[in-house]
């Protein structure tokens, strides 16, 4: 029933309300200078500045402007790459319509600096290219339209790279600069603060003797500053220290900011995190450590060319260490040897960093963790059911792909990738998750610089971690959980120093499954520490898990189970948990030991992309890769340092 007020009654009511208001200020009124001596604040949130959103994106995508992509069949350029990442439908390199199930929040197109834009220039018969004798020859070979001609053109470029003889030396203004300006123009066109961020970047491709020391360079800035330089290339230098100097020169020249992200340590043959400098072979010193951490605050720990968290030979008591391994060798002639592993993998390197910090006073390996795709297709596809391959020739095709008259799907079992690697061993990975306040270049870049980021193997599960000395189990239930986390502790990527007497680090952890993905199996804390004798150690703690499982006599938690139907390439969320939380206090803490803690979250088993291939294309399921995998996330560490 509705009640109606007469005009007189309404006037009386209004007069009464005004009288009361004049006597009793609202609860939200605050004293402030001014005629009324009062400032009305309607919402407390404008004053909040701590990160409150997680954004998912890729910091390492190649388009046709990368010579090793464009010369190998990729035709998707920067504009279509951005459109695809934003959720639009585009055509793949093989002509299929493709679209993400969900758009990304941000993207870095990190095309290789070496002969940037060569393939598009060939495609458009660029006049500047045709003025070069080498350019004319490679153009004519590629334009034959035959496999033989295109192969010969690609080999010409590979030979130039291997010999480090830039075919366009002293022609940067007519070759590299226009291509770079097209890339930065595309970034400006598709950058939409608040909705989608296009971060300008490129890849510096250092590969001494075929070993991978590549870095992706990310700009905090826009086109106005980025266009003042031409990306540094391997033709210029292969030494990371030269890259850092070049980055410092850029910042001094433009007033802008840069950071670099090393990747693929598992293909560096022990060079990525070596104990000596690359060129001079001098032992690492404090100056080196300070410069490395100034320019390289984060590391790409997982991507299609293998997961780099740890290795079974390094973490013998970790039953999840043998995940998506790709460690038979590098792209060069030297095969992998066991002594290389400690200088390649994330966990062992973080442990070695503690020892360096004790010796030098600075940790050269104090990096946060991210994941990326390194796709050379222009397509960011990280889900197992939508993996379009790492390179264009491995994409799904509108027509069945045949090998020796047998339909083999996208990845022939006999097709070698490089030096013993097979295409089916690549992973549908990974993504960078960033905790930030806003989806802008500045906010995302700043979060990366402070290491408030985590890696996933392609899933979008959400993880939040705080470390401190005064948290209690009840803090997990607080409505202001995050605000308290920042006020009384530090987030992932942060530092704890000098524990108060009788106290140990405590961690608050929340993990939630990908909204469209698999349930969670467990949450683990991985601890690494340096003891008084200078020896490093590691331990994996199960801190939260699904179901009613209990650790066995060996301290290990039983497997969560496996619901994967291999024939149907499906699974069920009838096991696992949608949400897991943990309050954890280090039970083995020694206040005198340097340590780090990072969180690993495991999903329940789901079908691997090769299993989807077998179902979709009707091909034989390979037996030398798993039919199912457990997708995961790795957070940036929290470090503890005693005085």
Coordinates of C-alpha atoms in Angstrom, one line a residue:
X1 CA 0.0 0.0 0.0
X2 CA 1.3 3.4 -0.9
X3 CA 0.7 6.5 1.4
X4 CA 0.3 10.0 0.0
X5 CA 1.3 13.2 1.8
X6 CA -0.7 16.4 1.4
X7 CA 1.2 19.5 0.3
X8 CA 0.9 21.0 3.8
X9 CA 2.1 17.8 5.5
X10 CA 5.0 17.6 3.0
X11 CA 6.0 21.2 3.8
X12 CA 5.9 20.6 7.5
X13 CA 8.0 17.4 7.1
X14 CA 10.6 19.3 5.1
X15 CA 10.7 22.2 7.6
X16 CA 11.2 19.7 10.4
X17 CA 14.0 17.9 8.5
X18 CA 15.8 21.2 7.9
X19 CA 15.6 22.1 11.5
X20 CA 17.0 18.8 12.7
X21 CA 19.8 19.1 10.0
X22 CA 20.7 22.6 11.3
X23 CA 21.2 21.2 14.8
X24 CA 22.9 17.8 14.1
X25 CA 25.6 17.7 11.4
X26 CA 25.7 14.5 9.4
X27 CA 27.9 11.7 10.6
X28 CA 30.0 12.0 7.5
X29 CA 30.7 15.7 7.9
X30 CA 34.3 16.7 8.4
X31 CA 35.6 20.1 9.7
X32 CA 37.4 22.1 7.0
X33 CA 38.3 25.7 6.4
X34 CA 35.7 27.7 4.5
X35 CA 32.6 29.8 5.1
X36 CA 30.7 26.9 6.5
X37 CA 33.7 25.5 8.4
X38 CA 32.5 22.1 7.1
X39 CA 33.4 19.8 4.2
X40 CA 31.0 17.0 3.2
X41 CA 32.7 13.7 2.2
X42 CA 30.3 11.2 0.7
X43 CA 32.7 8.3 0.1
X44 CA 36.0 7.2 1.8
X45 CA 37.4 5.5 -1.4
X46 CA 39.0 8.4 -3.2
X47 CA 41.6 8.5 -0.4
X48 CA 42.5 4.8 -0.9
X49 CA 45.6 4.2 -2.9
X50 CA 46.6 0.6 -2.4
X51 CA 46.2 -1.8 -5.3
X52 CA 42.8 -3.4 -5.4
X53 CA 42.6 -5.2 -8.8
X54 CA 44.5 -7.9 -10.5
X55 CA 45.1 -7.4 -14.2
X56 CA 46.1 -10.2 -16.6
X57 CA 48.2 -9.7 -19.7
X58 CA 51.2 -10.7 -21.8
X59 CA 54.6 -9.0 -21.8
X60 CA 56.1 -10.9 -24.6
X61 CA 54.2 -11.2 -27.9
X62 CA 55.8 -11.3 -31.4
X63 CA 54.0 -10.2 -34.6
X64 CA 55.0 -10.3 -38.3
X65 CA 57.4 -7.4 -37.5
X66 CA 59.7 -9.8 -35.8
X67 CA 61.9 -11.2 -38.6
X68 CA 61.9 -14.7 -37.1
X69 CA 58.1 -14.7 -37.1
X70 CA 57.4 -12.8 -40.3
X71 CA 60.0 -14.6 -42.4
X72 CA 58.5 -17.9 -41.1
X73 CA 54.9 -17.3 -42.2
X74 CA 53.4 -14.9 -39.7
X75 CA 51.3 -12.2 -41.3
X76 CA 49.4 -10.9 -38.2
X77 CA 50.8 -7.4 -37.5
X78 CA 50.6 -5.2 -34.4
X79 CA 47.2 -3.8 -35.1
X80 CA 45.5 -7.2 -35.4
X81 CA 47.5 -8.4 -32.4
X82 CA 46.1 -5.6 -30.3
X83 CA 42.6 -6.2 -31.6
X84 CA 42.8 -9.9 -30.8
X85 CA 44.1 -9.2 -27.3
X86 CA 41.2 -6.7 -26.7
X87 CA 38.7 -9.5 -27.5
X88 CA 38.0 -8.8 -31.2
X89 CA 37.8 -11.5 -33.9
X90 CA 40.7 -11.5 -36.4
X91 CA 42.1 -13.9 -39.0
X92 CA 44.9 -16.2 -38.0
X93 CA 48.1 -16.5 -40.1
X94 CA 46.5 -19.6 -41.7
X95 CA 43.3 -17.7 -42.4
X96 CA 41.0 -19.1 -39.7
X97 CA 38.8 -16.7 -37.7
X98 CA 40.1 -16.6 -34.1
X99 CA 39.0 -14.9 -30.9
X100 CA 39.8 -15.1 -27.2
X101 CA 37.1 -16.3 -24.9
X102 CA 38.0 -13.3 -22.7
X103 CA 40.0 -10.2 -23.6
X104 CA 43.3 -9.4 -21.8
X105 CA 43.8 -6.3 -19.7
X106 CA 47.1 -5.4 -21.2
X107 CA 49.7 -6.4 -23.9
X108 CA 53.3 -5.8 -24.7
X109 CA 54.2 -6.3 -28.3
X110 CA 57.9 -7.2 -28.0
X111 CA 59.1 -7.6 -31.5
X112 CA 62.7 -8.5 -32.1
X113 CA 64.9 -5.4 -32.7
X114 CA 67.0 -7.2 -35.2
X115 CA 65.9 -6.1 -38.7
X116 CA 62.6 -5.0 -37.3
X117 CA 59.8 -5.0 -39.8
X118 CA 61.7 -6.9 -42.5
X119 CA 58.8 -9.2 -43.5
X120 CA 56.2 -6.4 -43.9
X121 CA 58.7 -4.4 -45.9
X122 CA 59.1 -7.4 -48.2
X123 CA 55.4 -7.9 -48.5
X124 CA 54.9 -4.2 -49.5
X125 CA 58.0 -4.1 -51.7
X126 CA 59.3 -1.2 -49.7
X127 CA 61.4 1.2 -51.8
X128 CA 64.0 1.6 -49.1
X129 CA 64.4 -2.2 -48.9
X130 CA 64.8 -2.6 -52.7
X131 CA 67.6 0.0 -52.7
X132 CA 69.7 -2.4 -50.7
X133 CA 71.5 -5.2 -52.7
X134 CA 70.9 -7.7 -49.8
X135 CA 67.3 -6.4 -49.4
X136 CA 66.5 -6.8 -53.1
X137 CA 67.8 -10.4 -53.1
X138 CA 65.9 -11.5 -50.0
X139 CA 62.8 -9.7 -51.4
X140 CA 62.9 -11.5 -54.7
X141 CA 63.4 -14.9 -53.1
X142 CA 60.5 -14.4 -50.7
X143 CA 58.3 -13.1 -53.5
X144 CA 58.6 -16.3 -55.5
X145 CA 55.8 -17.7 -53.5
X146 CA 57.5 -21.1 -53.3
X147 CA 58.6 -23.0 -50.2
X148 CA 62.1 -23.1 -51.6
X149 CA 62.3 -19.4 -52.2
X150 CA 60.8 -18.4 -48.9
X151 CA 63.1 -20.9 -47.1
X152 CA 66.2 -19.4 -48.9
X153 CA 65.1 -15.9 -47.9
X154 CA 64.7 -17.0 -44.2
X155 CA 68.1 -18.7 -44.3
X156 CA 69.7 -15.5 -45.7
X157 CA 68.4 -13.6 -42.7
X158 CA 69.5 -16.4 -40.2
X159 CA 73.0 -16.3 -41.7
X160 CA 73.2 -12.6 -41.2
X161 CA 72.2 -13.0 -37.5
X162 CA 74.6 -15.8 -36.9
X163 CA 77.5 -13.9 -38.3
X164 CA 76.3 -10.7 -36.6
X165 CA 76.5 -8.8 -39.9
X166 CA 73.6 -6.3 -40.1
X167 CA 72.6 -6.2 -43.8
X168 CA 71.2 -2.7 -43.1
X169 CA 74.1 -1.3 -41.1
X170 CA 74.0 2.5 -41.1
X171 CA 70.5 2.5 -42.6
X172 CA 68.5 2.7 -39.3
X173 CA 66.7 5.9 -40.3
X174 CA 65.3 4.3 -43.5
X175 CA 64.8 0.7 -42.2
X176 CA 64.3 0.3 -38.4
X177 CA 63.0 3.8 -37.5
X178 CA 59.8 3.6 -39.8
X179 CA 59.0 0.1 -38.6
X180 CA 59.4 1.2 -34.9
X181 CA 57.2 4.2 -35.4
X182 CA 54.5 2.0 -36.9
X183 CA 54.6 -0.2 -33.8
X184 CA 54.5 2.7 -31.4
X185 CA 51.6 4.2 -33.5
X186 CA 49.6 1.0 -33.1
X187 CA 50.3 1.1 -29.3
X188 CA 48.9 4.6 -29.1
X189 CA 45.9 3.7 -31.2
X190 CA 44.8 0.8 -29.1
X191 CA 45.9 2.1 -25.7
X192 CA 42.7 3.0 -23.8
X193 CA 43.4 3.8 -20.1
X194 CA 41.0 2.0 -17.8
X195 CA 39.9 -0.5 -20.4
X196 CA 43.0 -1.9 -22.2
X197 CA 46.7 -0.9 -21.9
X198 CA 49.2 -1.2 -24.8
X199 CA 52.6 -1.0 -23.2
X200 CA 55.4 -0.1 -25.7
X201 CA 58.2 -2.6 -25.8
X202 CA 60.7 -4.6 -27.9
X203 CA 63.0 -7.6 -27.5
X204 CA 66.7 -7.4 -27.3
X205 CA 67.9 -10.7 -28.7
X206 CA 71.2 -11.8 -27.2
X207 CA 72.2 -15.3 -28.2
X208 CA 75.9 -16.0 -27.7
X209 CA 76.7 -19.4 -29.3
X210 CA 73.0 -20.0 -29.5
X211 CA 72.4 -19.6 -25.8
X212 CA 69.3 -17.6 -24.8
X213 CA 70.0 -14.3 -22.9
X214 CA 67.1 -12.4 -24.4
X215 CA 65.5 -9.5 -22.6
X216 CA 62.2 -7.7 -23.2
X217 CA 62.4 -4.0 -22.7
X218 CA 59.2 -2.2 -21.5
X219 CA 58.6 1.6 -21.6
X220 CA 56.6 3.4 -19.0
X221 CA 56.2 6.1 -21.6
X222 CA 54.2 6.8 -24.7
X223 CA 55.2 7.3 -28.4
X224 CA 56.5 10.8 -27.9
X225 CA 59.5 9.5 -25.8
X226 CA 59.8 6.0 -27.4
X227 CA 60.2 7.4 -30.8
X228 CA 63.3 9.3 -29.7
X229 CA 65.3 6.1 -29.9
X230 CA 65.7 3.1 -32.2
X231 CA 65.6 -0.2 -30.2
X232 CA 69.0 -1.7 -29.3
X233 CA 69.7 -4.9 -31.2
X234 CA 72.0 -7.9 -31.0
X235 CA 73.9 -6.4 -33.9
X236 CA 74.9 -3.6 -31.5
X237 CA 75.8 -5.7 -28.6
X238 CA 75.1 -9.1 -26.9
X239 CA 76.1 -8.0 -23.4
X240 CA 73.3 -7.3 -20.9
X241 CA 75.6 -4.7 -19.2
X242 CA 75.6 -2.7 -22.4
X243 CA 71.8 -2.9 -22.5
X244 CA 71.6 -1.4 -19.0
X245 CA 73.8 1.4 -20.1
X246 CA 71.7 2.0 -23.2
X247 CA 68.6 2.1 -21.0
X248 CA 70.2 4.6 -18.6
X249 CA 71.1 6.8 -21.6
X250 CA 67.5 6.6 -22.8
X251 CA 66.2 7.7 -19.4
X252 CA 68.7 10.6 -19.2
X253 CA 67.9 11.7 -22.8
X254 CA 64.1 11.6 -22.6
X255 CA 63.2 11.7 -18.9
X256 CA 61.3 8.4 -19.4
X257 CA 61.6 5.1 -17.7
X258 CA 62.4 1.5 -18.8
X259 CA 62.7 -1.9 -17.3
X260 CA 64.0 -5.2 -18.8
X261 CA 62.7 -8.7 -18.3
X262 CA 65.1 -11.6 -18.8
X263 CA 63.5 -14.8 -20.1
X264 CA 64.1 -18.5 -20.9
X265 CA 66.9 -19.2 -18.4
X266 CA 66.4 -22.9 -19.1
X267 CA 67.8 -22.3 -22.6
X268 CA 70.8 -20.2 -21.5
X269 CA 73.0 -23.2 -20.8
X270 CA 74.0 -21.7 -17.4
X271 CA 74.6 -18.2 -18.6
X272 CA 71.4 -16.4 -17.5
X273 CA 72.3 -16.4 -13.8
X274 CA 76.0 -17.1 -14.1
X275 CA 78.5 -16.4 -11.3
X276 CA 80.7 -14.3 -13.7
X277 CA 79.9 -11.4 -16.1
X278 CA 79.3 -12.4 -19.7
X279 CA 82.1 -10.6 -21.5
X280 CA 84.9 -9.9 -19.0
X281 CA 84.2 -13.1 -17.0
X282 CA 84.7 -11.2 -13.7
X283 CA 83.0 -12.5 -10.5
X284 CA 79.8 -10.6 -9.7
X285 CA 80.4 -7.6 -7.5
X286 CA 78.2 -5.1 -5.7
X287 CA 78.1 -2.7 -8.6
X288 CA 76.9 -5.4 -11.0
X289 CA 74.3 -6.6 -8.5
X290 CA 72.9 -3.0 -8.0
X291 CA 72.7 -2.4 -11.7
X292 CA 71.0 -5.7 -12.5
X293 CA 68.3 -5.2 -9.9
X294 CA 67.9 -1.6 -11.0
X295 CA 67.1 -2.6 -14.6
X296 CA 65.7 -6.1 -14.2
X297 CA 63.3 -6.3 -11.3
X298 CA 61.2 -9.2 -12.7
X299 CA 61.9 -12.5 -14.5
X300 CA 59.8 -14.5 -16.9
X301 CA 59.7 -17.8 -15.1
X302 CA 57.3 -19.7 -17.3
X303 CA 56.6 -19.6 -21.1
X304 CA 56.0 -22.0 -24.0
X305 CA 59.7 -23.0 -24.2
X306 CA 59.5 -24.7 -20.9
X307 CA 58.6 -23.9 -17.3
X308 CA 61.5 -22.4 -15.3
X309 CA 60.4 -22.5 -11.7
X310 CA 62.5 -25.5 -10.7
X311 CA 63.9 -28.8 -11.9
X312 CA 63.6 -32.4 -10.5
X313 CA 67.4 -32.5 -10.2
X314 CA 67.5 -29.4 -8.1
X315 CA 64.3 -29.9 -6.0
X316 CA 64.4 -33.7 -5.3
X317 CA 61.7 -33.6 -2.6
X318 CA 59.2 -31.6 -4.7
X319 CA 56.8 -33.9 -6.4
X320 CA 55.6 -31.0 -8.6
X321 CA 59.0 -30.0 -9.9
X322 CA 58.8 -32.0 -13.1
X323 CA 56.4 -29.7 -14.9
X324 CA 56.5 -28.9 -18.6
X325 CA 60.3 -29.4 -18.8
X326 CA 62.3 -28.2 -21.9
X327 CA 65.9 -28.7 -20.9
X328 CA 67.6 -31.0 -23.5
X329 CA 69.8 -28.1 -24.6
X330 CA 69.8 -24.6 -26.0
X331 CA 69.4 -23.5 -29.6
X332 CA 73.1 -23.7 -30.0
X333 CA 75.5 -26.6 -30.5
X334 CA 76.2 -27.3 -26.8
X335 CA 73.9 -29.8 -25.0
X336 CA 72.7 -29.4 -21.5
X337 CA 74.9 -30.6 -18.6
X338 CA 73.8 -31.0 -15.0
X339 CA 76.2 -28.3 -13.7
X340 CA 74.3 -25.7 -15.8
X341 CA 70.9 -26.2 -14.0
X342 CA 71.6 -24.2 -10.8
X343 CA 72.3 -21.1 -13.0
X344 CA 69.1 -21.5 -15.0
X345 CA 66.1 -22.2 -12.8
X346 CA 64.2 -19.7 -10.7
X347 CA 64.1 -21.3 -7.2
X348 CA 67.8 -22.2 -7.2
X349 CA 68.8 -18.8 -8.4
X350 CA 66.7 -17.1 -5.7
X351 CA 68.6 -19.2 -3.2
X352 CA 71.9 -18.3 -4.6
X353 CA 70.9 -14.7 -4.5
X354 CA 70.7 -14.9 -0.7
X355 CA 74.3 -16.0 -0.6
X356 CA 75.3 -13.2 -2.8
X357 CA 73.5 -10.7 -0.6
X358 CA 75.4 -12.0 2.4
X359 CA 78.7 -11.6 0.6
X360 CA 78.1 -8.4 -1.4
X361 CA 75.4 -6.6 0.6
X362 CA 73.2 -6.6 -2.5
X363 CA 71.2 -9.5 -4.0
X364 CA 71.7 -9.6 -7.8
X365 CA 68.9 -12.1 -8.2
X366 CA 66.1 -10.5 -6.2
X367 CA 63.5 -10.6 -8.9
X368 CA 59.7 -10.9 -9.0
X369 CA 58.0 -13.6 -11.2
X370 CA 55.9 -13.3 -14.3
X371 CA 54.7 -15.6 -17.1
X372 CA 54.4 -14.7 -20.8
X373 CA 53.7 -16.3 -24.2
X374 CA 56.6 -15.6 -26.5
X375 CA 54.2 -16.5 -29.2
X376 CA 55.5 -15.7 -32.7
X377 CA 52.0 -15.6 -34.3
X378 CA 50.6 -12.3 -33.1
X379 CA 48.0 -14.3 -31.2
X380 CA 48.0 -14.5 -27.4
X381 CA 46.5 -17.9 -26.8
X382 CA 47.3 -19.5 -23.4
X383 CA 44.4 -21.7 -22.7
X384 CA 44.9 -25.4 -23.6
X385 CA 41.7 -25.5 -25.6
X386 CA 42.7 -22.5 -27.8
X387 CA 46.4 -22.9 -28.3
X388 CA 47.4 -21.8 -31.8
X389 CA 51.0 -22.9 -31.6
X390 CA 54.2 -21.0 -30.9
X391 CA 54.9 -20.2 -34.6
X392 CA 52.7 -19.7 -37.6
X393 CA 53.7 -23.0 -39.3
X394 CA 52.3 -24.9 -36.2
X395 CA 48.9 -23.2 -36.3
X396 CA 45.7 -25.1 -36.9
X397 CA 44.7 -25.0 -40.5
X398 CA 41.4 -24.8 -42.3
X399 CA 42.6 -27.9 -44.2
X400 CA 43.9 -31.1 -42.5
X401 CA 47.7 -31.0 -42.1
X402 CA 49.3 -34.2 -43.5
X403 CA 52.7 -35.7 -42.9
X404 CA 53.7 -38.7 -45.0
X405 CA 50.1 -38.9 -46.1
X406 CA 48.8 -39.2 -42.6
X407 CA 46.6 -36.5 -41.0
X408 CA 48.6 -35.3 -38.0
X409 CA 46.8 -32.2 -36.8
X410 CA 48.8 -29.1 -36.0
X411 CA 52.0 -30.7 -34.6
X412 CA 53.5 -33.7 -36.5
X413 CA 55.0 -36.1 -34.0
X414 CA 58.2 -36.3 -36.2
X415 CA 58.7 -32.5 -36.8
X416 CA 61.8 -31.3 -34.9
X417 CA 61.6 -27.9 -33.4
X418 CA 65.3 -27.3 -32.9
X419 CA 68.1 -29.4 -31.5
X420 CA 66.1 -32.3 -30.1
X421 CA 63.1 -30.2 -29.2
X422 CA 59.7 -31.2 -30.6
X423 CA 56.8 -28.9 -31.2
X424 CA 54.5 -30.9 -29.0
X425 CA 56.8 -30.2 -26.0
X426 CA 55.9 -26.5 -26.1
X427 CA 53.5 -25.3 -23.5
X428 CA 50.3 -23.2 -23.8
X429 CA 51.7 -20.6 -21.4
X430 CA 51.8 -18.1 -19.8
X431 CA 50.3 -14.9 -18.3
X432 CA 51.5 -12.0 -16.2
X433 CA 49.2 -11.0 -13.3
X434 CA 49.6 -7.5 -11.9
X435 CA 48.2 -6.1 -8.7
X436 CA 47.5 -2.4 -9.4
X437 CA 45.0 0.4 -8.8
X438 CA 44.4 1.3 -12.4
X439 CA 44.7 -0.3 -15.8
X440 CA 47.2 2.2 -17.2
X441 CA 50.7 2.1 -18.5
X442 CA 52.0 4.0 -15.4
X443 CA 50.1 1.8 -12.8
X444 CA 51.0 -1.5 -14.4
X445 CA 54.7 -0.5 -15.1
X446 CA 55.1 0.7 -11.5
X447 CA 53.6 -2.6 -10.1
X448 CA 56.2 -4.5 -12.2
X449 CA 59.0 -2.3 -11.0
X450 CA 58.0 -3.0 -7.3
X451 CA 57.5 -6.7 -8.1
X452 CA 53.8 -6.9 -7.1
X453 CA 53.2 -9.4 -9.8
X454 CA 52.8 -13.1 -10.2
X455 CA 53.1 -15.7 -13.0
X456 CA 50.5 -18.2 -14.2
X457 CA 50.9 -21.0 -16.8
X458 CA 48.0 -19.5 -18.7
X459 CA 45.1 -19.7 -16.3
X460 CA 43.6 -16.6 -14.6
X461 CA 43.4 -17.9 -11.1
X462 CA 43.7 -15.1 -8.5
X463 CA 46.3 -15.0 -5.7
X464 CA 46.9 -12.4 -3.0
X465 CA 49.7 -12.7 -0.4
X466 CA 50.8 -10.5 2.5
X467 CA 53.7 -11.1 4.9
X468 CA 54.3 -9.6 8.3
X469 CA 55.1 -10.4 11.9
X470 CA 51.9 -9.4 13.6
X471 CA 49.1 -11.1 11.6
X472 CA 46.8 -13.6 13.2
X473 CA 44.4 -16.2 11.9
X474 CA 41.5 -13.8 12.5
X475 CA 43.0 -11.4 10.0
X476 CA 41.9 -13.8 7.2
X477 CA 38.3 -12.9 8.0
X478 CA 38.6 -9.1 8.1
X479 CA 36.5 -7.1 5.7
X480 CA 39.4 -4.8 5.2
X481 CA 41.8 -7.7 4.5
X482 CA 43.8 -6.0 1.8
X483 CA 44.1 -2.6 3.6
X484 CA 45.3 -4.3 6.8
X485 CA 47.8 -6.3 4.7
X486 CA 49.4 -3.2 3.3
X487 CA 49.3 -1.3 6.7
X488 CA 50.7 -4.1 8.8
X489 CA 52.8 -6.1 6.4
X490 CA 54.1 -6.2 2.8
X491 CA 52.6 -7.7 -0.4
X492 CA 54.3 -10.1 -2.8
X493 CA 57.6 -8.6 -4.0
X494 CA 58.1 -6.9 -0.6
X495 CA 60.7 -7.1 2.2
X496 CA 60.6 -8.0 5.8
X497 CA 63.6 -7.0 8.0
X498 CA 64.8 -7.9 11.4
X499 CA 62.1 -10.0 13.1
X500 CA 61.0 -8.7 16.6
X501 CA 62.1 -10.9 19.4
X502 CA 60.2 -14.2 19.6
X503 CA 58.3 -13.6 16.3
X504 CA 58.4 -15.3 13.0
X505 CA 57.1 -14.3 9.6
X506 CA 53.4 -14.9 9.1
X507 CA 51.6 -15.0 5.8
X508 CA 48.0 -14.3 4.8
X509 CA 47.1 -16.1 1.5
X510 CA 43.9 -16.0 -0.5
X511 CA 43.6 -18.0 -3.8
X512 CA 40.5 -18.2 -6.0
X513 CA 40.1 -20.3 -9.1
X514 CA 39.8 -18.9 -12.6
X515 CA 36.1 -18.0 -13.0
X516 CA 35.9 -20.1 -16.2
X517 CA 38.5 -22.6 -15.2
X518 CA 39.4 -25.5 -12.9
X519 CA 39.1 -25.8 -9.2
X520 CA 42.1 -25.6 -6.9
X521 CA 44.1 -28.5 -5.6
X522 CA 46.3 -26.8 -3.0
X523 CA 48.3 -23.8 -1.9
X524 CA 51.9 -24.1 -1.1
X525 CA 54.6 -21.9 0.5
X526 CA 58.1 -22.4 -1.0
X527 CA 60.8 -21.3 1.4
X528 CA 64.5 -20.8 0.6
X529 CA 67.0 -19.8 3.2
X530 CA 70.8 -19.4 3.9
X531 CA 72.0 -20.8 7.1
X532 CA 74.8 -19.6 9.4
X533 CA 77.3 -21.9 7.6
X534 CA 76.5 -20.3 4.3
X535 CA 74.6 -23.2 2.9
X536 CA 71.3 -22.8 1.1
X537 CA 68.1 -24.9 1.7
X538 CA 64.6 -25.1 0.4
X539 CA 61.3 -26.6 1.7
X540 CA 57.8 -26.9 0.3
X541 CA 54.9 -26.5 2.8
X542 CA 51.3 -27.5 2.0
X543 CA 49.3 -24.8 3.7
X544 CA 45.8 -25.2 2.3
X545 CA 44.1 -27.9 0.3
X546 CA 40.8 -29.1 -0.9
X547 CA 38.9 -32.1 0.5
X548 CA 39.5 -34.1 3.6
X549 CA 43.0 -35.3 2.7
X550 CA 45.7 -35.6 5.4
X551 CA 49.5 -35.7 5.0
X552 CA 50.9 -39.1 5.1
X553 CA 53.8 -40.4 7.2
X554 CA 56.2 -38.8 4.8
X555 CA 54.6 -35.4 5.3
X556 CA 53.2 -35.4 1.7
X557 CA 49.6 -34.6 0.9
X558 CA 47.9 -37.3 -1.2
X559 CA 47.1 -36.3 -4.8
X560 CA 43.8 -34.5 -5.4
X561 CA 42.7 -37.0 -8.0
X562 CA 42.1 -36.7 -11.7
X563 CA 38.8 -36.4 -13.5
X564 CA 40.2 -35.9 -17.0
X565 CA 38.4 -37.8 -19.7
X566 CA 41.3 -38.1 -22.2
X567 CA 39.1 -39.3 -25.1
X568 CA 36.7 -36.4 -24.7
X569 CA 39.4 -33.8 -23.6
X570 CA 37.2 -32.8 -20.7
X571 CA 37.3 -32.7 -16.9
X572 CA 35.0 -32.2 -13.9
X573 CA 35.1 -29.7 -11.1
X574 CA 33.7 -32.4 -8.8
X575 CA 37.0 -32.4 -7.0
X576 CA 39.1 -29.4 -5.7
X577 CA 37.9 -26.2 -4.2
X578 CA 36.9 -22.9 -5.8
X579 CA 38.5 -20.9 -3.1
X580 CA 41.4 -21.6 -0.6
X581 CA 42.8 -19.4 2.2
X582 CA 45.7 -19.9 4.6
X583 CA 47.2 -18.2 7.6
X584 CA 50.7 -19.6 7.9
X585 CA 53.5 -19.0 10.4
X586 CA 57.0 -20.2 9.5
X587 CA 57.6 -23.2 11.9
X588 CA 61.3 -23.4 11.1
X589 CA 62.3 -19.7 11.4
X590 CA 65.7 -18.6 12.5
X591 CA 65.9 -14.8 12.8
X592 CA 69.5 -14.9 11.8
X593 CA 68.9 -16.6 8.4
X594 CA 68.2 -14.8 5.2
X595 CA 65.1 -16.2 3.5
X596 CA 62.5 -15.8 0.8
X597 CA 58.9 -17.1 0.6
X598 CA 56.8 -17.4 -2.5
X599 CA 53.4 -19.1 -3.0
X600 CA 52.6 -21.8 -5.5
X601 CA 48.9 -22.5 -6.3
X602 CA 48.0 -25.7 -8.1
X603 CA 44.8 -26.4 -10.0
X604 CA 43.3 -29.8 -10.3
X605 CA 44.4 -31.8 -13.4
X606 CA 43.0 -30.6 -16.8
X607 CA 43.5 -31.8 -20.4
X608 CA 46.8 -30.6 -22.0
X609 CA 46.6 -28.9 -25.4
X610 CA 47.9 -32.0 -27.1
X611 CA 44.9 -33.9 -25.7
X612 CA 42.6 -31.3 -27.2
X613 CA 44.4 -31.7 -30.5
X614 CA 43.8 -35.5 -30.5
X615 CA 40.1 -34.9 -29.9
X616 CA 39.6 -32.0 -32.3
X617 CA 41.8 -33.3 -35.2
X618 CA 41.2 -37.0 -34.7
X619 CA 45.0 -37.7 -34.4
X620 CA 46.9 -40.1 -32.2
X621 CA 47.6 -38.9 -28.7
X622 CA 51.3 -38.5 -28.1
X623 CA 52.7 -40.7 -25.4
X624 CA 55.9 -38.8 -24.6
X625 CA 54.0 -35.7 -23.1
X626 CA 51.3 -35.9 -20.4
X627 CA 47.6 -36.2 -21.3
X628 CA 46.8 -33.9 -18.4
X629 CA 48.6 -31.2 -16.5
X630 CA 48.1 -29.1 -13.3
X631 CA 48.1 -25.5 -14.2
X632 CA 49.6 -23.2 -11.6
X633 CA 50.6 -19.8 -10.4
X634 CA 53.9 -18.6 -8.8
X635 CA 53.9 -15.4 -6.8
X636 CA 56.8 -13.0 -6.5
X637 CA 58.7 -13.8 -3.3
X638 CA 58.7 -11.9 0.0
X639 CA 62.2 -11.7 1.3
X640 CA 63.4 -11.7 4.9
X641 CA 66.7 -10.0 5.8
X642 CA 68.3 -9.9 9.3
X643 CA 70.4 -6.9 10.3

